[in-house]
Amino acid sequence: MTRDEIKDVILEIIQDIDEDGEVENLNADEPLRDQLDLDSMDFLDIVMELRKRYQLQIPEGDYPELASLASCVNYLEPRLKDV
Amino acid sequence: MPYKSIAKAAAKYDVVVIGSGLGGLTTANRLANAGHRVLLVEHHHRLGGLATWFKRKGHIFDISLHGFPHGMIKTCRKYWNRAIMDSIVQLNNIVFDNPQFTIRTTFDKEDFTSILTNRFKVDRASVDDFFNTVAGMNFYDDRTMTTRELFEQFFPGRGDVHRLLMEPISYANGSNFNDPAITYGIVFSNFMNKGVFTFSGGTDKLIEMMVEELEKNGVTICTNSRAERIVIDRGRVRGVEIDGRFIEAACVVSNAGILNTIDDLAGRASFSAEFLEKIKPVQVNNSSCQVYMGIREGERLDDVGDLLFTSTAPAYDVDEMLDMETRSRTFSLYYPKTRPGHDRYTVVASMNARYDDWAALPEERYREEKEKMIERSLVDLERYIPDIRQKCDWLEAATPRTFQRYTLHTKGTSFGTKFEGLEVSRTLFNDVKGLFHVGSVGIIMSGWLGAINYGVIVANDADAYLRS
């Protein structure tokens, strides 16, 4: 997957979790938590959804990598390159 | 429709969930949603665990509906469905009445700030500081500070303020001044977010809607099916023996009590010496007593509040609240709005209690003590509903023995374990591959919201294992 495709997937998953959140104009480098109404349960949902879609295992220690949109894409790019 | 025995279950599943409390139900639903084949077994004829109800003479009594935090709305939308979410409504009338103060509140941060500053004359800065501190607490933070120390830090010497802050949480999860401040902060902040909510339609409706969703997602459900043993071979789960049948599964999620899971279902021999050391400090929480009062058909009650935290004890006192003759009880009032269309009123008095006090009583004494407890509850309720005795046509009591019988929990605990149980619950699968636990542990994973959210956390662990 390309960086743009990964970004679209993440935004789609987040939109399902936070229906009222405005995901179009997110600042990619700022923490998602500061821009949307997300809590730690929501990040767990992202992890579980990525595992379901791409068999991707994200260990608990790596959860901080999902903090912002940019860090998400950086983290996922090498892991989803063959998808 | 759920099967009423294990007979019709298949020979093999991806995962067996033992127990159908809100944690077990939620884990089963999440795993089914993730594409796994799930079998859910429950020893009782009814699903829901302590999220349950019973019927007598046209009355429907809710055991643990009392009230939950606003977070349930988002949780039910994400992990169940929109119809369940849409049935959640606010309870606006929370009443405190004791020798130190009488208050009516919406039980949210705004109202509590106003009460603490105007009524209790605490300076605004301390109140704001307190709310900011508890809101910032995480379960992995330092837990050496007790709740007593937290209260003393912000409201030194103010026994009345401590009571206002502690008493409702003691009823909600059995915790007290001696438990870690973080467990208090997390649970209290959940409630203070936006107040107290309930499920319109009652517990029976909620469980019915959950069963519908589980079946839609392909979960096989068997009631009257008691898991006897989790079969473990060379450190791995192989399946479960249920009423004499062996069901093969590489993954088992136990929604039995954590100690029941280790002692009765898996057996201590399945665990390392190091892990067994970790179990030693795990304490089960206290149990409960309840008195159920059914109001005769056609009679009505004035609105005296939805939840009444009442006590005639002079101050908050941990031992007093656990005593068989405690003068502290919560009245949950269920008006017809609880079950629209079912035009009835019920009142449930809840008290905290110690299993050992009740377990040892000979039968006759046990019956007498139940009668006395019913009488004390009526006397207390007469202060708010003077003609309650004339309006009541059903009275019944439950004790820690009742809770033990229906849940099979060690010492009939109604709130799982104290804080140490969380770590043990979270690390079972380090010792036995494929074995997970979900249920009330660690105080914070207790109550309806805690149980459901913990069900999601454990489903994620189990899913990671199943896909590894």
Coordinates of C-alpha atoms in Angstrom, one line a residue, chain B residues 65-71 73 88-94 96 105-108 112 168 190-199 306-307 309:
Chain B
L65 CA -29.2 -1.8 36.9
H66 CA -28.8 1.0 39.5
G67 CA -27.0 3.4 37.2
F68 CA -23.8 3.6 35.1
P69 CA -21.6 6.4 33.6
H70 CA -22.2 8.3 30.3
G71 CA -19.3 6.3 28.7
I73 CA -23.4 5.3 25.3
I88 CA -29.7 4.7 27.4
V89 CA -31.3 7.5 29.3
Q90 CA -30.1 9.8 32.1
L91 CA -31.2 9.6 35.8
N92 CA -31.4 13.1 37.1
N93 CA -32.3 12.7 40.8
I94 CA -29.5 11.3 42.9
F96 CA -27.8 11.7 49.6
T105 CA -27.8 16.2 42.7
T106 CA -27.4 15.2 39.0
F107 CA -24.1 13.6 40.1
D108 CA -21.9 15.4 37.5
F112 CA -20.7 18.6 42.4
P168 CA -21.5 6.2 46.2
N190 CA -16.3 8.2 34.7
F191 CA -19.4 9.1 36.6
M192 CA -18.6 12.8 37.0
N193 CA -18.2 13.2 33.2
K194 CA -21.9 13.6 32.6
G195 CA -23.8 12.0 35.3
V196 CA -25.7 8.7 35.9
F197 CA -27.5 6.8 33.2
T198 CA -29.8 3.7 32.9
F199 CA -31.2 1.4 30.4
D306 CA -33.8 7.6 41.3
L307 CA -30.9 6.6 43.6
F309 CA -27.7 7.0 49.2

